Tab-separated table of C-alpha atoms in Angstrom:
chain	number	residue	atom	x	y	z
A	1	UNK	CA	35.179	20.055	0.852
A	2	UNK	CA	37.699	18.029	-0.927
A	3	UNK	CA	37.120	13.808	-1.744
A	4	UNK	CA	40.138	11.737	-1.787
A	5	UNK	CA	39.642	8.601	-3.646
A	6	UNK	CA	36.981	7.053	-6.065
A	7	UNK	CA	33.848	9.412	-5.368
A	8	UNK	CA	30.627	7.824	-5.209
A	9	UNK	CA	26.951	8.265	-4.860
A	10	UNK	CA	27.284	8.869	-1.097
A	11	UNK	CA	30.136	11.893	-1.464
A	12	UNK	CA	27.515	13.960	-2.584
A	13	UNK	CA	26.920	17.230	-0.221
A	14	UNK	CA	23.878	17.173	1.800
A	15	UNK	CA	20.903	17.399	-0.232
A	16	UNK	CA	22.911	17.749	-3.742
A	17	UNK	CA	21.044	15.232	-4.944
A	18	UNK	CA	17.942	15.456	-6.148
A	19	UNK	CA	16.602	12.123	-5.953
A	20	UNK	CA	14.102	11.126	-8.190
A	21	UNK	CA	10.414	12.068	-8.039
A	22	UNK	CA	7.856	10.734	-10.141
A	23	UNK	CA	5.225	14.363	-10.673
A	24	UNK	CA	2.326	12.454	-11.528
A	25	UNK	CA	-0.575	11.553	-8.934
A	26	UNK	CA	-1.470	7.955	-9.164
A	27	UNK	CA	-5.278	7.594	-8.150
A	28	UNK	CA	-6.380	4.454	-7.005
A	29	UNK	CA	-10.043	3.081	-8.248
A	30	UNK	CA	-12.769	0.751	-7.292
A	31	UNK	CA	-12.284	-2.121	-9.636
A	32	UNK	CA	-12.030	-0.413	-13.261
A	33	UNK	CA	-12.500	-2.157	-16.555
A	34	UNK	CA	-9.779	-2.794	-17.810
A	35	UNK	CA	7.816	-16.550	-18.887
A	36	UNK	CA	10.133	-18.052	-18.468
A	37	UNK	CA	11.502	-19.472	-14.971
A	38	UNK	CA	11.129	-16.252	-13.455
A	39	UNK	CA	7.610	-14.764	-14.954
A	40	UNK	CA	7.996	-11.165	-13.030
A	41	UNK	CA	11.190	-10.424	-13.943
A	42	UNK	CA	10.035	-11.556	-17.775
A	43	UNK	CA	6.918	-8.911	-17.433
A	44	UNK	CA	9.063	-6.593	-17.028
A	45	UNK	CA	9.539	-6.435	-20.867
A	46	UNK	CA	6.037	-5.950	-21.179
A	47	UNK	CA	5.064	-3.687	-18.322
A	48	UNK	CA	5.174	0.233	-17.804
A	49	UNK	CA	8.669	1.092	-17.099
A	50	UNK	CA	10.266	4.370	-15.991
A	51	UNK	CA	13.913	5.571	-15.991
A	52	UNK	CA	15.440	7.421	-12.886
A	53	UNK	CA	18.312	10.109	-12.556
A	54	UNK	CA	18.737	8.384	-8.831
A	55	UNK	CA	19.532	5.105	-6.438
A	56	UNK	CA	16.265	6.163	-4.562
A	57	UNK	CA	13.189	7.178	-6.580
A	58	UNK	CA	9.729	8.395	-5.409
A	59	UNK	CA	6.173	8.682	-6.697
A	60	UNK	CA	3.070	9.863	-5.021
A	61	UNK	CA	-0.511	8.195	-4.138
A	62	UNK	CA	-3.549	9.141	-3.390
A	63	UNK	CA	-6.349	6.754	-2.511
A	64	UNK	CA	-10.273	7.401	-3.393
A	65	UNK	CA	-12.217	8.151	0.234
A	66	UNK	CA	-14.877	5.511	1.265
A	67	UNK	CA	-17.225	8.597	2.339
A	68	UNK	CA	-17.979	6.649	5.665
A	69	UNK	CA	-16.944	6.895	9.614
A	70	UNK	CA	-16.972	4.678	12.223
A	71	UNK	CA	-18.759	5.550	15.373
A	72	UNK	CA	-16.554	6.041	18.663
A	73	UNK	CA	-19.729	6.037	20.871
A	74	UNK	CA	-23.446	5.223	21.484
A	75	UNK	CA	-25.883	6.876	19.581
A	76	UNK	CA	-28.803	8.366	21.493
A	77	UNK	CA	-32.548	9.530	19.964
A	78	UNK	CA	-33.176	13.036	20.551
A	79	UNK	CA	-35.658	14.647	19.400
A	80	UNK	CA	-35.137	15.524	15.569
A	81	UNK	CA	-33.372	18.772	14.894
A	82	UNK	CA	-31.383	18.121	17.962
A	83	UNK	CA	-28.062	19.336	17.409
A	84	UNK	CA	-25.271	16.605	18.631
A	85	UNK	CA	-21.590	16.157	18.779
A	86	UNK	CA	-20.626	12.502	17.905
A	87	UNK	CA	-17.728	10.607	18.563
A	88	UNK	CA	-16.333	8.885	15.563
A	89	UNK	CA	-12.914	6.653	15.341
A	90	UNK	CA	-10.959	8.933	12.635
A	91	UNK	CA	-11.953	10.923	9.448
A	92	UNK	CA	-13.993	14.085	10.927
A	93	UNK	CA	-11.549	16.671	9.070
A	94	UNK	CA	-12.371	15.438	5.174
A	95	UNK	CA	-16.332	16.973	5.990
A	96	UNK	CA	-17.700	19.871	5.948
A	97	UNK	CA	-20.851	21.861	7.003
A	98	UNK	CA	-23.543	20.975	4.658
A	99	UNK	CA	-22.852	17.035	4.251
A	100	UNK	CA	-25.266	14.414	5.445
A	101	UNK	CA	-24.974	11.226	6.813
A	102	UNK	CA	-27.311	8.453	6.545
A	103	UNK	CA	-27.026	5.839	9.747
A	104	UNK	CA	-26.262	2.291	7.815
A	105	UNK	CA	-27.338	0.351	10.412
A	106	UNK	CA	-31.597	-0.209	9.429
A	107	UNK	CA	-29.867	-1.309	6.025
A	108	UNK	CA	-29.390	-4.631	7.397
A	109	UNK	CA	-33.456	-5.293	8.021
A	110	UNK	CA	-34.391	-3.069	5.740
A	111	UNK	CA	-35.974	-0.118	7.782
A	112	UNK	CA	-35.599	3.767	7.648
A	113	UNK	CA	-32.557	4.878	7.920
A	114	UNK	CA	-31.947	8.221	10.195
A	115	UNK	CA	-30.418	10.554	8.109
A	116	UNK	CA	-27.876	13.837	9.939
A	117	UNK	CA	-26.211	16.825	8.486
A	118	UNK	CA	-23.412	18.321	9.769
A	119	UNK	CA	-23.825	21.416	11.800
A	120	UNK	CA	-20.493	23.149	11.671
A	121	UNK	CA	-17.068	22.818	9.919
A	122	UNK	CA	-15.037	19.614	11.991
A	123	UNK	CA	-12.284	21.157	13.977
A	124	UNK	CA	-10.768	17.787	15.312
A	125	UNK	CA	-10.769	14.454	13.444
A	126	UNK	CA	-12.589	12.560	16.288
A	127	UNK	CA	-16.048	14.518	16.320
A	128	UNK	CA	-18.777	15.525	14.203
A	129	UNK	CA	-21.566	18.267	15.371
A	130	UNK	CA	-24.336	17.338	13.465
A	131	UNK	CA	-28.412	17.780	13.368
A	132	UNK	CA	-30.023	14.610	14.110
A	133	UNK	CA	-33.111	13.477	12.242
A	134	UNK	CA	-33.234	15.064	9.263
A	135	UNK	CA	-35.301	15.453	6.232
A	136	UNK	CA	-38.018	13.825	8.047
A	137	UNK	CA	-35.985	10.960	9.291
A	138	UNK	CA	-36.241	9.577	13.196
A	139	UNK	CA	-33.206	10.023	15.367
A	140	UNK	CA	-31.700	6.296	15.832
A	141	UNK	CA	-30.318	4.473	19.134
A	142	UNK	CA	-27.175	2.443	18.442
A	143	UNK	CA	-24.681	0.624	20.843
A	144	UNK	CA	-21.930	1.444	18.488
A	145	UNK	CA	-20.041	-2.142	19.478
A	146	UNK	CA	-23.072	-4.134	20.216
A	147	UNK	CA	-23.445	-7.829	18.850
A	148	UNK	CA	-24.174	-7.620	14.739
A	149	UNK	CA	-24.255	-4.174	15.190
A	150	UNK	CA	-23.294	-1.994	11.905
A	151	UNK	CA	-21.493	0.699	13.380
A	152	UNK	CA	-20.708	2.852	10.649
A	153	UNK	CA	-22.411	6.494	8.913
A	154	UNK	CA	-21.933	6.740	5.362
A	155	UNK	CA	-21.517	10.573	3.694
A	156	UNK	CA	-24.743	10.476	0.882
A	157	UNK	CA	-23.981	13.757	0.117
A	158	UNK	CA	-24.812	17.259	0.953
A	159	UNK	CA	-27.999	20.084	0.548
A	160	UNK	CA	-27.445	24.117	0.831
A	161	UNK	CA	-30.087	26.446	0.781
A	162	UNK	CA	-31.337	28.880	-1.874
A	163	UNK	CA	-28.452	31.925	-1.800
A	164	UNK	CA	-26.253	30.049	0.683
A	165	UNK	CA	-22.558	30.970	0.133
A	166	UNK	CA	-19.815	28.735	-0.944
A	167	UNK	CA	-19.357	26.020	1.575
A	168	UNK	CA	-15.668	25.225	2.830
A	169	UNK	CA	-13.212	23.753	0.461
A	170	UNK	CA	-12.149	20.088	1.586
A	171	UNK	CA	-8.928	18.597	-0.076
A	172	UNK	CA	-6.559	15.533	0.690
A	173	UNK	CA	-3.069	15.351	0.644
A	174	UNK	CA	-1.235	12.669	-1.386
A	175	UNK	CA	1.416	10.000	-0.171
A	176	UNK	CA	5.092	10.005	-1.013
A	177	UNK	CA	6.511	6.520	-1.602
A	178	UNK	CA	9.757	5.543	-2.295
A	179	UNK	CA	11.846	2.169	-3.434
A	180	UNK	CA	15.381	1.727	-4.069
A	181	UNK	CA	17.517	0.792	-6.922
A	182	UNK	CA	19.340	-2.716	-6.397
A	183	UNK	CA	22.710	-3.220	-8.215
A	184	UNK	CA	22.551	-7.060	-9.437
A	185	UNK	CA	25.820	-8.743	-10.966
A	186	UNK	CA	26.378	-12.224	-12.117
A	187	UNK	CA	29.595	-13.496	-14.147
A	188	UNK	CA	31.076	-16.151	-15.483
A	189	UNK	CA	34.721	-17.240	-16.615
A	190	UNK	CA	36.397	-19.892	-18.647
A	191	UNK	CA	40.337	-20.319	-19.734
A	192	UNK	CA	41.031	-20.286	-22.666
A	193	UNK	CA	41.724	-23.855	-23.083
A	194	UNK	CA	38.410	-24.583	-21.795
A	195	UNK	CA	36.668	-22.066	-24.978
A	196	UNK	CA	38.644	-24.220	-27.233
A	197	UNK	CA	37.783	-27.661	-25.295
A	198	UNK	CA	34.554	-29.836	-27.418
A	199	UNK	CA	32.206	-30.737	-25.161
A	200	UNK	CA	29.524	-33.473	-25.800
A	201	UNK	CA	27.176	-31.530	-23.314
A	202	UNK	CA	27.433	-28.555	-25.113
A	203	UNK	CA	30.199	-27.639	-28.205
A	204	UNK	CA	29.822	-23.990	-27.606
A	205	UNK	CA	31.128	-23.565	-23.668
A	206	UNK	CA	31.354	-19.905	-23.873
A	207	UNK	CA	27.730	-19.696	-25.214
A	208	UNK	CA	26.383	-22.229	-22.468
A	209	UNK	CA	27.825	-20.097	-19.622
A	210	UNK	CA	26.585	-17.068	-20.812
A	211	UNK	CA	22.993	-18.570	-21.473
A	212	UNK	CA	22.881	-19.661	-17.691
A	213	UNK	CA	24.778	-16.145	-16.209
A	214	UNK	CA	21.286	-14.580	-17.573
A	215	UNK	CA	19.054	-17.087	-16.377
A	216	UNK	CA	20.479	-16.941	-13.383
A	217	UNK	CA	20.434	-13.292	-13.241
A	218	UNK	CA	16.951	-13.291	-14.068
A	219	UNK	CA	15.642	-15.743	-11.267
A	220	UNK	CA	17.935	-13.714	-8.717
A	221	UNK	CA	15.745	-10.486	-9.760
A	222	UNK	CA	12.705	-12.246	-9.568
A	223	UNK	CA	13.325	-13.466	-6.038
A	224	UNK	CA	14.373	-9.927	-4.738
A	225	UNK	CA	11.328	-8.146	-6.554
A	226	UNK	CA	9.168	-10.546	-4.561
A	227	UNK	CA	11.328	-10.953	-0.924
A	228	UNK	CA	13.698	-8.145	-0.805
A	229	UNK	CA	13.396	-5.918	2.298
A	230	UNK	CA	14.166	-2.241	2.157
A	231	UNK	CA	18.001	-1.322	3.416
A	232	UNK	CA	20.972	1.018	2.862
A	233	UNK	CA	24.263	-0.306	4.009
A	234	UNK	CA	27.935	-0.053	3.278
A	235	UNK	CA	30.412	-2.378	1.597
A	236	UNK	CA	34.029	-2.553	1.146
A	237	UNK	CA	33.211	1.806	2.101
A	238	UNK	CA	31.339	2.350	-0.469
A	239	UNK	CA	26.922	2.428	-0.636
A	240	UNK	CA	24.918	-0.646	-0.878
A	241	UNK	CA	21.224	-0.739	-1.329
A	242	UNK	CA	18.511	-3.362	-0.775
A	243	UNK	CA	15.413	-2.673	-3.070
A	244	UNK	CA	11.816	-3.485	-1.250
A	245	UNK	CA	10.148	-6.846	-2.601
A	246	UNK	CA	6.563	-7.105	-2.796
A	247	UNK	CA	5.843	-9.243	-0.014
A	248	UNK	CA	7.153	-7.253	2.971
A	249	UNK	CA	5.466	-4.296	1.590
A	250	UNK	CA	2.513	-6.102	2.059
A	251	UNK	CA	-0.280	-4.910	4.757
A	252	UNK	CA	-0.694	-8.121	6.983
A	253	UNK	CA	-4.637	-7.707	6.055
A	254	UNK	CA	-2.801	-8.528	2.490
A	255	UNK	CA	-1.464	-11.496	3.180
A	256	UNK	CA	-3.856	-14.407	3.796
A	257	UNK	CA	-3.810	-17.836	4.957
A	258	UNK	CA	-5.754	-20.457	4.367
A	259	UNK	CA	-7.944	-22.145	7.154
A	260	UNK	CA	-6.539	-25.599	8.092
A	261	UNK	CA	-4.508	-25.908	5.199
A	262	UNK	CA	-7.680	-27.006	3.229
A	263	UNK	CA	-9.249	-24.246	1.044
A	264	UNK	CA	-13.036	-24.461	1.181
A	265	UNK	CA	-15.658	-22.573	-1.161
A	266	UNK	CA	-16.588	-19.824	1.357
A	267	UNK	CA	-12.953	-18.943	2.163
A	268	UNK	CA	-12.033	-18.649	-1.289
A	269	UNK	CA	-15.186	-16.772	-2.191
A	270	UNK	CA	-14.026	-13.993	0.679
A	271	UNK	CA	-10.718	-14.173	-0.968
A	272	UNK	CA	-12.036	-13.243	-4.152
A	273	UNK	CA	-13.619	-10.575	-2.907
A	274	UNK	CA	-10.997	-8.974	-1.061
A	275	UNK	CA	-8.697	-8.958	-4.163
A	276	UNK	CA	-11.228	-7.658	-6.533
A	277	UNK	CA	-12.496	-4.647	-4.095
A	278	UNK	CA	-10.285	-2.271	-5.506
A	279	UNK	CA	-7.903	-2.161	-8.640
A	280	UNK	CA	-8.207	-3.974	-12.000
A	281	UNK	CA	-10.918	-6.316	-12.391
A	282	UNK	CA	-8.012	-8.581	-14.052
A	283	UNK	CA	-5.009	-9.267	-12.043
A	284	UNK	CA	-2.458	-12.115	-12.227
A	285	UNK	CA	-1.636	-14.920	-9.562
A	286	UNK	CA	1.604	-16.207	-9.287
A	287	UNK	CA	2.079	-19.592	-7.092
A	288	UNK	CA	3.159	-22.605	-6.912
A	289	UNK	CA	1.667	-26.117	-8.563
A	290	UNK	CA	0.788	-26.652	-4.963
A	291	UNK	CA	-1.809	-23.989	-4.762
A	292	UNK	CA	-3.372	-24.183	-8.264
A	293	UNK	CA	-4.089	-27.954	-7.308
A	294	UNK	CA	-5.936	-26.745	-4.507
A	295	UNK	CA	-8.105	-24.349	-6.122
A	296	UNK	CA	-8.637	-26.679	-9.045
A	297	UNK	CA	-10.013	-29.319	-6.426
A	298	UNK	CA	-12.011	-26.064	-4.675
A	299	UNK	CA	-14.051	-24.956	-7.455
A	300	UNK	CA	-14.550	-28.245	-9.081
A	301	UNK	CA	-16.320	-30.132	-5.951
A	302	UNK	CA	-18.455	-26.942	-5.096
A	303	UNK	CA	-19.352	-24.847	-8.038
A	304	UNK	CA	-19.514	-24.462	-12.014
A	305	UNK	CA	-17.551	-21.935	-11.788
A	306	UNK	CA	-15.189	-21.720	-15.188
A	307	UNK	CA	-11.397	-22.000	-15.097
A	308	UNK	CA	-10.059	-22.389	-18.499
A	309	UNK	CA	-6.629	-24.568	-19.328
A	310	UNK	CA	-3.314	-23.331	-21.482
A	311	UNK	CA	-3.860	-20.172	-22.312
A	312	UNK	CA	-1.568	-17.857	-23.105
A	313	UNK	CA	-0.389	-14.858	-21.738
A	314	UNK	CA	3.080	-13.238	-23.430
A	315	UNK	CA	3.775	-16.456	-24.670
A	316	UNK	CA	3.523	-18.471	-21.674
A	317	UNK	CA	0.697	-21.025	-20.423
A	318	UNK	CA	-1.248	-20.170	-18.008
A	319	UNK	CA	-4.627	-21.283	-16.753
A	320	UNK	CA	-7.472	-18.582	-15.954
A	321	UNK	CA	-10.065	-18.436	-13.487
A	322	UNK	CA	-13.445	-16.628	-14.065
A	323	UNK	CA	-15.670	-15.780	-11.201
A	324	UNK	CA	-18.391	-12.796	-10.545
A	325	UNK	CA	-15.858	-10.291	-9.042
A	326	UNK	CA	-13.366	-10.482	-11.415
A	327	UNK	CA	-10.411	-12.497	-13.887
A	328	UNK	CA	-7.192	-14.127	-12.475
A	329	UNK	CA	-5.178	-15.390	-14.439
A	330	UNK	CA	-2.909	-18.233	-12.623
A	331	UNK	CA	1.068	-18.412	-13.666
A	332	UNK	CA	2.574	-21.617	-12.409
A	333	UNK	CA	5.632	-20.216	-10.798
A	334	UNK	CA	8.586	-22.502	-11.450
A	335	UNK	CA	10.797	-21.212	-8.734
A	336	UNK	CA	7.840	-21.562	-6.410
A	337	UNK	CA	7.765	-25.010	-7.669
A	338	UNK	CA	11.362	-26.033	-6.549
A	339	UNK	CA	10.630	-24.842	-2.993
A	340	UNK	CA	7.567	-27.543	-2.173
A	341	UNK	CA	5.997	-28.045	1.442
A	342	UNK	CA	7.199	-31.214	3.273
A	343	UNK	CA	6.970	-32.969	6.335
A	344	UNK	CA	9.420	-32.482	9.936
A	345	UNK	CA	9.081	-35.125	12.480
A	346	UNK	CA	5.565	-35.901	11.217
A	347	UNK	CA	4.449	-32.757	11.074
A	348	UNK	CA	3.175	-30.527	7.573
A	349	UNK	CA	5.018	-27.700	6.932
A	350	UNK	CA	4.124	-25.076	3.998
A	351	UNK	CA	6.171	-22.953	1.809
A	352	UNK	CA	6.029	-21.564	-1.659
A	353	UNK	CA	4.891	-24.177	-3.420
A	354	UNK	CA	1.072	-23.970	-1.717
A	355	UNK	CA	1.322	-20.112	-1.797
A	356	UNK	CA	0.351	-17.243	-4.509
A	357	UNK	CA	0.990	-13.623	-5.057
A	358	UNK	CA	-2.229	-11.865	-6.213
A	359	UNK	CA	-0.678	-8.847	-8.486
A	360	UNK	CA	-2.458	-5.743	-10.085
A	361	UNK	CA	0.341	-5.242	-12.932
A	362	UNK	CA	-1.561	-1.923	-13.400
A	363	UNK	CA	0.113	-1.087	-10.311
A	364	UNK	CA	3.824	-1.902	-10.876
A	365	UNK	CA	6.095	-0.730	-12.797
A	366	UNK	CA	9.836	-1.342	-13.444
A	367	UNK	CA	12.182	1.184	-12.503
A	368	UNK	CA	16.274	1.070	-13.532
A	369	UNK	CA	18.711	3.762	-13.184
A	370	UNK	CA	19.147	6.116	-16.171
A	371	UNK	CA	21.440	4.011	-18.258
A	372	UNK	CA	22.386	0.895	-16.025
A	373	UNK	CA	19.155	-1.061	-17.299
A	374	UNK	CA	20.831	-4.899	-17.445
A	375	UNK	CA	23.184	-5.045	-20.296
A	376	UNK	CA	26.158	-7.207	-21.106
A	377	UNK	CA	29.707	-6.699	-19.781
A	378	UNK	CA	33.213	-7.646	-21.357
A	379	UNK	CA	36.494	-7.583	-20.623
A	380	UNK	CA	36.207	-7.686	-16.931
A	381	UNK	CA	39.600	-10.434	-16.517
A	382	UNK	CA	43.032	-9.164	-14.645
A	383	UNK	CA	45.040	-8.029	-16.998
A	384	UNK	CA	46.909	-10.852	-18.270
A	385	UNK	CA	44.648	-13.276	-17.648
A	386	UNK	CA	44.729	-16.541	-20.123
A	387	UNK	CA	40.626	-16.507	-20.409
A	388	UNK	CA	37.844	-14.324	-19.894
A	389	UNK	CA	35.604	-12.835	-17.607
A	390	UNK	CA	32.239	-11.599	-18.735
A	391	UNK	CA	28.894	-11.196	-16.819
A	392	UNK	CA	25.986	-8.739	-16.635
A	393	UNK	CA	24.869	-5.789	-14.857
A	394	UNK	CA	21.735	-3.773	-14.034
A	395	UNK	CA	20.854	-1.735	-11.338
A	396	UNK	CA	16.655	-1.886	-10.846
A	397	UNK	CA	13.683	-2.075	-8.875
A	398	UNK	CA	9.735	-2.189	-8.453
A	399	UNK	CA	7.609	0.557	-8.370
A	400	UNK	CA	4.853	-1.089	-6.449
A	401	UNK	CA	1.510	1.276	-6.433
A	402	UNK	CA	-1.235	1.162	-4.139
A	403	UNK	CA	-0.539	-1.969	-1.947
A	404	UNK	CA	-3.893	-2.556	-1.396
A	405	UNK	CA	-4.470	-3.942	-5.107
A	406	UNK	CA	-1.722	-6.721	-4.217
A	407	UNK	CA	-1.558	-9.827	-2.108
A	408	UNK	CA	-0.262	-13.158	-0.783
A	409	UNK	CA	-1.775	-16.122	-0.372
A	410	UNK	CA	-0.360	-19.236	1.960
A	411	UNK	CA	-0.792	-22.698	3.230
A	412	UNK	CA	-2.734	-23.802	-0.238
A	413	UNK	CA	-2.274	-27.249	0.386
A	414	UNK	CA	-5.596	-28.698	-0.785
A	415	UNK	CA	-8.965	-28.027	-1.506
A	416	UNK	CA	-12.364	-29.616	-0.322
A	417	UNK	CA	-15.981	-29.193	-0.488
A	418	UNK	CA	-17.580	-27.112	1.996
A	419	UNK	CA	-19.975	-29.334	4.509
């Protein structure tokens, strides 16, 4: 089929292109050991970056199994050896014959727990056939959603007997993700009488507007890394794409907000935990003055816990927070900063300034089109024009891995000692 006109990347035949695919499988971990105005798009220098042949590239994920099910039903005590089909919420299908279960729920006053083994290969996700009470263990009765009831079984592993035969492979499939390349443009222009104009601001005009096209550029990035939403669309009739910022990739159990405004010991404590239970056991926070100022005033009325002052990270200051799940390290975010919380008809409002983005940089990488990485553009006046027009261009995005590692924190406004 013939194109008339300037072809572009949507003239392509049906599934001519490629796209990009990243081969590997990333595998997320429990916790492992392991500058500017806008600090992201400055780590980007420093992080793990990857070119793509395409506007939309992929990777895969695949996420390490908890080894436990929730129970769908009641539990009954038959008489050990009984065989049983439970009801369980989701997860049957990753078990096989041969795997036993240990009921968590006598973990909580410290008595016996029943132990089960699975009786036959899972054919739906929903149900387990397994033998109750074994290896001299008593059958338990549960009321699966009872009051400070633990409703869960956790897989402890599995026992064959002597000469058995090879038990039923079990595998899991990994995710396909995707993100799209953003094409970001900034320029400036000046006459020519205004190059060879002194200014007592600044001698060098041309220099100065060229200085702040890039810094603006930059803090444009930054914003869409962390807010842009995931879009095609069309422009002037030709392809425009919207790259997917980190925060409305976000799971809402990923974004958090703190009670009452006022962050509190125990809230920040859960908090902690949440962001250390999987990932790096170092991970940056990004926020606003706002927020460090209330977890500052946290820690220091209710524990010795250490956070250490101007440090540096990559050349920039930051302040670091030590506790027993983990490291953050705390970037004051300027652009959070200009964007403070304030009062409407006498009533508190919140934005960036009291919020933070909890980031496993492990877990992101920058992405740019093969060749169209942001670099420096001439030459771009009408012909005939008495000046110039310069700017930059770049088209990029974030690879954002294993969302779970990531998160948002709001409505920091202060901190106070827990009563």
């Amino acid at each position: 089929m013939a194109i008339q006109g300037l072809r572009d990347s949507s003239n392509f035949a049906t599934n001519e292109r490629p796209e990009n695919w990243r081969e590997t499988l990333l595998r997320l971990m429990p916790v492992s050991a392991k500058a500017a105005k806008a600090p992201l798009t400055a780590l980007t220098a420093a992080m793990k970056e990857e070119s793509t042949n395409d506007s939309v590239f992929h990777w895969w994920e695949k996420g390490v199994q908890s080894r436990r099910v929730a129970l769908g039903a009641n539990l009954t005590a038959p008489a050990a050896g009984t065989v049983q089909t439970l009801t369980i919420v989701s997860g049957a299908l990753s078990y096989k014959a041969g795997d036993i279960f240990m009921v968590e729920n006598g973990l909580q006053s410290g008595a016996a727990c029943e132990l089960m083994q699975v009786h036959q290969d899972p054919t739906a996700d929903t149900s387990l056939t397994v033998v109750r009470g074994v290896a001299g263990s008593t059958p338990a009765t549960l009321a699966y959603a009872g009051a400070g009831i633990n409703p869960y079984i956790v897989c402890i592993g599995n026992a064959y007997e002597e000469g058995s035969l090879a038990p039923t492979g079990v595998s899991w499939n990994p995710s396909d993700q995707y993100n799209y390349t953003q094409i970001f443009r900034n320029t400036f222009e000046l006459t020519r009488t205004a190059m060879k104009t002194k200014l007592r601001t600044n001698p060098k005009a041309y220099d100065e507007a060229k200085r702040e096209t890039m810094e603006v550029m930059g803090m444009d990035m930054e914003r869409a890394f962390l807010f842009g939403r995931l879009a095609t669309g069309s422009k002037n009739g030709k392809p425009i794409r919207y790259t997917a910022g980190i925060y409305h990739q976000l799971a809402a159990a990923n974004k958090i907000a703190v009670t009452n405004a006022t962050l509190k010991m125990t809230q920040w404590d859960s908090i902690m935990q949440s962001i250390f239970a999987e990932g790096s056991s170092e991970k940056i926070m990004m926020g606003g003055n706002q927020a460090l100022a209330a977890i500052q005033t946290c820690v220091r009325k209710n524990t010795s816990y250490q956070i250490y002052l101007n440090e540096k990270e990559y050349g920039m200051k930051v302040t670091k927070f030590t506790c027993p799940f983990g490291d953050l390290t705390f970037w004051s975010h300027p652009l959070f900063n200009q964007m403070p919380s304030g009062t409407t008809a006498a009533t508190a409002y919140y934005s960036l300034g009291a919020a933070a983005f909890v980031l496993d940089m492990e877990n992101i990488k920058y992405r740019y089109l093969d060749g169209s990485d942001i670099h420096f553009e001439d030459e771009l006046e009408e012909p005939g024009m008495d000046g110039v027009k310069e700017g930059f261009i770049g088209e990029c995005g974030l690879e954002v891995d294993h969302l779970s590692t990531h998160f948002f924190i709001y409505n920091m406004a202060s901190g106070a000692a827990d009563l």
